[in-house]
XYZ file of C-alpha atoms in Angstrom:
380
model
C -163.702 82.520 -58.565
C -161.607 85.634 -57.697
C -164.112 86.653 -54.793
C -163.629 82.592 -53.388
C -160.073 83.196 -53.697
C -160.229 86.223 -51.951
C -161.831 84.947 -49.509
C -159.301 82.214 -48.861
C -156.766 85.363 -48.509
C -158.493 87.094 -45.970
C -159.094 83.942 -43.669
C -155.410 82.933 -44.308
C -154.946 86.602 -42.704
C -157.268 86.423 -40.049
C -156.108 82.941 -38.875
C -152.412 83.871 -39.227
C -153.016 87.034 -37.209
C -154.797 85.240 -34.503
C -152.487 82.635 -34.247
C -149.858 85.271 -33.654
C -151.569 86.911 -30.923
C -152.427 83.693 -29.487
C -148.891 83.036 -29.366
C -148.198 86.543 -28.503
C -150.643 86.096 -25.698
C -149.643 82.933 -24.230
C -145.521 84.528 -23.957
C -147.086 87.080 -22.265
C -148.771 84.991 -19.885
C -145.468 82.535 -19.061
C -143.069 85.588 -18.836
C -145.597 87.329 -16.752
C -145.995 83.770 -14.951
C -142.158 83.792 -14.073
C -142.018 87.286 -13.619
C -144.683 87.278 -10.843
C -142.994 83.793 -9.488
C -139.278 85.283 -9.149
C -140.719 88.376 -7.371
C -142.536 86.668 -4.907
C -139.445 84.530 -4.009
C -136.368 86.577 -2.757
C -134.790 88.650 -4.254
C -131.455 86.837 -3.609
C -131.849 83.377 -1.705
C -128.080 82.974 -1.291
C -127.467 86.703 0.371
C -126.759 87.463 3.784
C -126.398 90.800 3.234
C -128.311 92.889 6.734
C -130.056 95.613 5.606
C -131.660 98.590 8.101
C -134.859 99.451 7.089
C -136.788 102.056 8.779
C -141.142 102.347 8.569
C -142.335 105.736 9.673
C -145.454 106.219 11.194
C -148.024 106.322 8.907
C -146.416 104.384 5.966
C -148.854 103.206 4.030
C -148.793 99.784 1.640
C -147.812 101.344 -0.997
C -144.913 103.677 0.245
C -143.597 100.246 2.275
C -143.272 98.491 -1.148
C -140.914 101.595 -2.329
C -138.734 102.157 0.754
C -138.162 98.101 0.653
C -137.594 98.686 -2.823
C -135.167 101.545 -2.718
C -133.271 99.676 0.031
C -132.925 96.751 -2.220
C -134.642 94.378 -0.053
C -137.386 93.404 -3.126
C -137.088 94.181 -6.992
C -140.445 95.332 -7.975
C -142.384 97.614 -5.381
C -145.405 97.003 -7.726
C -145.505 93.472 -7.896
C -145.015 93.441 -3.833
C -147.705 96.025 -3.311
C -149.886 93.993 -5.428
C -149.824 90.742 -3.454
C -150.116 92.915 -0.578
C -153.520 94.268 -1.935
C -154.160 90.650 -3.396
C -153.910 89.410 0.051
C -155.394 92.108 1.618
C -152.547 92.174 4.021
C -152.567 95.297 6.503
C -151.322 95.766 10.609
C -148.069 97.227 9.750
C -145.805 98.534 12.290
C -144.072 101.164 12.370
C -139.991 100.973 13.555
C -136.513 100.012 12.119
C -136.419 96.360 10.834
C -132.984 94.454 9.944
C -134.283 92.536 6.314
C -132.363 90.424 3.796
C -132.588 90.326 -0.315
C -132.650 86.600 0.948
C -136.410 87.069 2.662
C -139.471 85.847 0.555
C -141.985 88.624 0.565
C -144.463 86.455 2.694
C -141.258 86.574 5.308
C -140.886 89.979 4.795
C -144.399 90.674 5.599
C -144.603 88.456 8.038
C -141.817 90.681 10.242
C -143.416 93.700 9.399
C -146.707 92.625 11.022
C -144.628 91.099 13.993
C -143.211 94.965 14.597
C -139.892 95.844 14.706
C -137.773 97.837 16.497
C -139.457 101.382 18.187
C -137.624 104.177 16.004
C -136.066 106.624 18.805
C -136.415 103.647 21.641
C -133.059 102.479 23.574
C -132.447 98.915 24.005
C -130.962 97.158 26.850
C -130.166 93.556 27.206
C -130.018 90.548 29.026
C -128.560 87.265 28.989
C -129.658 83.845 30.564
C -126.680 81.142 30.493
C -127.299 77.773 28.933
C -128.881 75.434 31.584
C -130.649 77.516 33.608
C -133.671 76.906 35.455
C -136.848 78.750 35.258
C -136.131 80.394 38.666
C -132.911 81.694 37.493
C -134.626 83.570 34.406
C -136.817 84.897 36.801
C -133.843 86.767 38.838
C -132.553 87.520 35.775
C -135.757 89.440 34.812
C -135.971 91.079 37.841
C -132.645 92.278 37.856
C -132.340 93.325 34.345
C -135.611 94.352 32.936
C -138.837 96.400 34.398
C -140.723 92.894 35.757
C -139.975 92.083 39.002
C -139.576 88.021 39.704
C -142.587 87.836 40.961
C -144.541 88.861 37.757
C -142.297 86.976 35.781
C -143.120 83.474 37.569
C -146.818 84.500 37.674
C -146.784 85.308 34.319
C -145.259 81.549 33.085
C -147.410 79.722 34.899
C -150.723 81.544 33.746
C -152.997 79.072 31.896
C -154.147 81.377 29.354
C -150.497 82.369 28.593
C -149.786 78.966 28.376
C -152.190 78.118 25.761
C -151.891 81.191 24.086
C -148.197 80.007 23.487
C -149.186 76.288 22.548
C -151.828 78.192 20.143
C -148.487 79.976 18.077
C -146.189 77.226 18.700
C -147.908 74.047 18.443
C -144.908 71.291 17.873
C -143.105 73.107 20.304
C -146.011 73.502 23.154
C -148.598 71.305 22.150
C -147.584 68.150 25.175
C -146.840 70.301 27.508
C -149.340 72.579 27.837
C -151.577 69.707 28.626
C -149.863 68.117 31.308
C -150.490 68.613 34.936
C -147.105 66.572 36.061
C -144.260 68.809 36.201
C -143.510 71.373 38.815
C -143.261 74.456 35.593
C -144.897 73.604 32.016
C -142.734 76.104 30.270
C -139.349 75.004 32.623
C -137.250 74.328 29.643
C -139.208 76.071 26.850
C -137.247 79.356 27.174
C -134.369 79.164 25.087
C -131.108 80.944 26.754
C -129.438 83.640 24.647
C -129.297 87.273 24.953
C -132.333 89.193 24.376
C -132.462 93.198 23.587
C -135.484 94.492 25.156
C -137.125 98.366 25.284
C -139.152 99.467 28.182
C -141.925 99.805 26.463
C -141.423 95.672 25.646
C -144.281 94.043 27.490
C -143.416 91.164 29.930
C -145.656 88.609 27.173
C -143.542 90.208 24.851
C -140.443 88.918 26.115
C -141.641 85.864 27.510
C -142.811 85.353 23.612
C -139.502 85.977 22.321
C -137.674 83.217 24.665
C -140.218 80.739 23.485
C -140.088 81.622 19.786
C -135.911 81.307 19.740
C -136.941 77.314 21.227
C -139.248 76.908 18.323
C -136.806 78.574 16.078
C -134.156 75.720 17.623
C -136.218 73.226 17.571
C -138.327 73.199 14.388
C -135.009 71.859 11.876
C -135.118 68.605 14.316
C -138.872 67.933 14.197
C -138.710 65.366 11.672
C -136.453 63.510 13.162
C -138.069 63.509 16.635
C -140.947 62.130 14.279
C -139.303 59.613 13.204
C -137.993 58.919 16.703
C -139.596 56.973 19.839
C -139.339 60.121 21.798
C -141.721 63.652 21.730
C -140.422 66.991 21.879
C -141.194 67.116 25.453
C -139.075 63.897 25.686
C -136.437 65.179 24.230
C -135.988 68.690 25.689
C -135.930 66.717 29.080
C -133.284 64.587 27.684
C -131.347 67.269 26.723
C -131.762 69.246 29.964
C -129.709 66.875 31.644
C -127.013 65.912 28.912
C -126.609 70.381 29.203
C -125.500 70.218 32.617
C -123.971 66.430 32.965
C -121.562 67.694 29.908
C -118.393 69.638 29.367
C -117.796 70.150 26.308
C -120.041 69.503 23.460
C -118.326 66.442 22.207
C -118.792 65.245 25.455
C -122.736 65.676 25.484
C -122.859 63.307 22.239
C -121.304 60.736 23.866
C -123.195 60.986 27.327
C -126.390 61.319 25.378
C -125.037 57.905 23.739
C -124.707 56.782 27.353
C -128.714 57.984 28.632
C -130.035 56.066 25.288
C -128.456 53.340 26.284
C -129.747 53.245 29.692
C -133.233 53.711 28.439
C -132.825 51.390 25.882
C -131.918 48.701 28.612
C -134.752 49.581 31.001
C -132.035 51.247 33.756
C -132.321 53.824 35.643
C -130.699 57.277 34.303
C -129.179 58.585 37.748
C -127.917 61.864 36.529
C -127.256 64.188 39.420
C -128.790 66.910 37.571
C -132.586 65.349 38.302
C -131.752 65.359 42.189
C -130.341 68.900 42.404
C -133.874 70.008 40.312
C -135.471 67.777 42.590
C -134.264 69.235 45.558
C -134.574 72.649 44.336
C -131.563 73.702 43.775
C -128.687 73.822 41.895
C -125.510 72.693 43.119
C -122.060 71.064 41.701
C -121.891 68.180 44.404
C -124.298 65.821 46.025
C -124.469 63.716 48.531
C -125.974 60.377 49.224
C -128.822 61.469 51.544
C -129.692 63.925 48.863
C -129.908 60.532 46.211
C -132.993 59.520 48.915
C -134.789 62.796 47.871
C -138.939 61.508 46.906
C -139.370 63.413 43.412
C -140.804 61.948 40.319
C -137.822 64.321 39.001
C -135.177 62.109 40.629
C -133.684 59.116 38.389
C -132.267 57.884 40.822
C -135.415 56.563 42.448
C -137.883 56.047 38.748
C -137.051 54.851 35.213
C -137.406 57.208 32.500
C -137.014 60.354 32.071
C -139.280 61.788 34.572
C -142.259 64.334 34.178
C -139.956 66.801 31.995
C -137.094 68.907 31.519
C -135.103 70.351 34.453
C -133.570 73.816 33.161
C -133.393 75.023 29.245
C -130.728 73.109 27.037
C -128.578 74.464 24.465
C -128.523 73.948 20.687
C -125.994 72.199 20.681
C -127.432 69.750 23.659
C -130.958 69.453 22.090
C -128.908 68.164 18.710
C -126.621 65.866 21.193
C -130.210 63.984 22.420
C -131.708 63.867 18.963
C -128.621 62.498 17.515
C -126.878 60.452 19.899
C -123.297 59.127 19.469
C -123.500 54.889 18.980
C -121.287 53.154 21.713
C -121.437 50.300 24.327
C -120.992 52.876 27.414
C -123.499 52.261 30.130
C -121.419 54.701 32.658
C -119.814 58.027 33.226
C -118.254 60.332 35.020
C -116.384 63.574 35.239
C -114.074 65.219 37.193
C -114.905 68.973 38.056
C -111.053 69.742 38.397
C -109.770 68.560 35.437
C -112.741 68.718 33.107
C -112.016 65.531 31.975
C -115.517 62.937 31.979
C -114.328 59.272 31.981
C -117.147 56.464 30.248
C -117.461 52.523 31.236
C -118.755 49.687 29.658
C -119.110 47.849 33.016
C -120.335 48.624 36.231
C -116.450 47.328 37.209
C -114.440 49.549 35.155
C -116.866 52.597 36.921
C -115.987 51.955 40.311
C -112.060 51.975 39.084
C -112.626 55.195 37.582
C -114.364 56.140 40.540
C -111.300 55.244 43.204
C -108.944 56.712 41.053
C -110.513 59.840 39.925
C -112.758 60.750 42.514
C -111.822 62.016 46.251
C -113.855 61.766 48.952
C -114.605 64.744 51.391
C -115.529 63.323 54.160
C -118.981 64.643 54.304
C -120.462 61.626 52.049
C -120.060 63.966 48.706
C -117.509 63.661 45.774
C -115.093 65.970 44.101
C -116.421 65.151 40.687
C -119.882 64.917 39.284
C -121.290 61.220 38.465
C -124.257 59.465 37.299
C -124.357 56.086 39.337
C -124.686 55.215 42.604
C -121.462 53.905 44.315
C -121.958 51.231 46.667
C -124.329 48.567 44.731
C -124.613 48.048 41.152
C -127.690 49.767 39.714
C -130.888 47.586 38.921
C -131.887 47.309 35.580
């Protein structure tokens, strides 16, 4: 009887000790769950602190995970070298990189794959205005940069660039890489900012950059596009002409309001902005021969929105055609001299604005930019 009842005391032991380290083994497992978890995320989501981090030559996995460490980009230098290993992530390059506690270590790694910025290597800049056309970042280029315009227009209109583009930047690219319809593929698909550039920058490099900043603009308003009855290419196009119809960015809500309308109705646009592409160039006034121009690109003479955009919107215009301000206007126009843009309900109140508002120079042009034709009511 005392050996059975020793017995009992020694399995009592064992299964009280085992339960422990079960226990034991299962906190270790959710803390080291969490642990891992938290260090994969960023360090602080909410920061926007900018921090200069510089990779040497050379740096291997390892010593990355310390520097970012030591600069308090991460928390743990082990836990990020392990998911590097884990992932058997590699291609580092070298140069100074401006990170954020507020970068996931995917996003982290992620940049330093991408390459930052040459240690020892001066920067320049450029910067392309907001509604420019293709052609115009092209002198830009070749007045700025190392590329003459020449290679820079030969360069956008390569095929394999092209695809190589729509291949990184599929909801972006994907329409208009395919089509064979309008006069650039990429005319609109360069965002305008300004760009810091070495000379040891490649002319794909920078090219790259323009269309990644589009993407970068773009992406937050995919869903709603979606959701939409346009495309992407739709509405870059859309937005091309609200960029350089508009004055002031409460203005481009409204006159987007105004084109969605139109469309809605089945009318023609007949925003200046699709002649002057038309005709090739820009310019503030037009005349009514230059309404005759035969383009696809001219609204004036085709419903829609033509074959696609006509220079490279802004933010803020690519956010006026996705989200349109809700009013009866059907017609606008604004004069150059005052900055002030005028919208109709009726063809009738139009003209009025027109007489009153608009001068005539004797040559058959306007001082002030419009959208209708001014002798006969548009068709619809």
């Amino acid at each position: 009887m005392v050996k059975n009842g020793s017995d009992r005391t020694v399995k009592k032991i064992v299964t009280i000790t085992l339960s422990v380290l079960v226990v034991l083994l299962l906190v270790f497992l959710v803390s080291g769950y969490f642990f891992v978890n938290s260090a994969l995320g960023p360090k602080d989501e909410t920061s926007d602190e900018v921090i200069e981090v510089e990779i040497p030559q050379g740096t291997s996995r390892s010593n990355i995970a310390s520097i970012l460490e030591e600069e308090g980009v991460i928390d743990s230098a082990f836990v990020y070298n392990t998911y590097l290993r884990m992932n058997d992530e590699q291609d580092f390059q070298a140069g100074t990189y401006e990170m954020s506690p507020s970068m996931s270590l995917k996003e982290i790694t992620d940049y330093l794959q991408e390459g930052g910025q040459p240690i020892g290597v001066e920067t320049a800049t450029f910067n392309v205005p907001e509604g420019y056309m293709l052609e115009q970042f092209a002198e830009i280029i070749g007045n700025e940069t190392q590329y003459t315009e020449e290679e820079f227009m030969d360069l956008v209109q390569d095929e394999d660039f092209i695809q190589g583009q729509a291949e990184n930047y599929p909801d972006l690219l994907g329409e208009t890489a395919d089509r064979d319809d309008t006069r650039y593929k990429l005319e609109g698909y360069l965002y305008p900012a300004t760009y810091e550039y070495t000379e040891e920058d490649s002319l794909e490099t920078i090219v790259g950059r323009m269309i990644s900043q589009m993407n970068a603009v773009v992406e937050p308003h995919l869903s709603d596009i979606e959701a939409s009855d346009f495309t992407v290419h739709e509405i870059l196009t859309l937005a091309s002409f609200i960029e350089r119809e508009g004055i002031t960015d409460e203005d481009r809500q409204v006159i987007s309001g105004v084109f969605h309308n139109r469309l809605d109705l089945g009318m023609m646009l007949q925003t200046d902005v699709s002649v002057t592409y038309a005709l090739g160039q820009h310019q503030e006034r037009i005349s009514y021969d230059d309404l005759e121009v035969d383009s696809a690109y001219n609204t004036y003479q085709h419903t829609g929105l033509g074959p696609g955009p006509v220079n490279s919107p802004s933010a803020n215009s690519i956010d006026a055609a996705v989200n349109p301000v809700e009013t009866d206007y059907l017609y606008f126009l604004a004069d150059l001299e005052t900055k002030e843009v005028y919208f109709s309900e009726t063809y009738e109140q139009h003209l009025e604005y027109q007489n009153q508002y608009l001068r005539d120079n004797g040559d058959g042009s306007e001082e002030g930019q419009e959208t209708e034709e001014t002798e006969a009511e548009p068709e619809e």
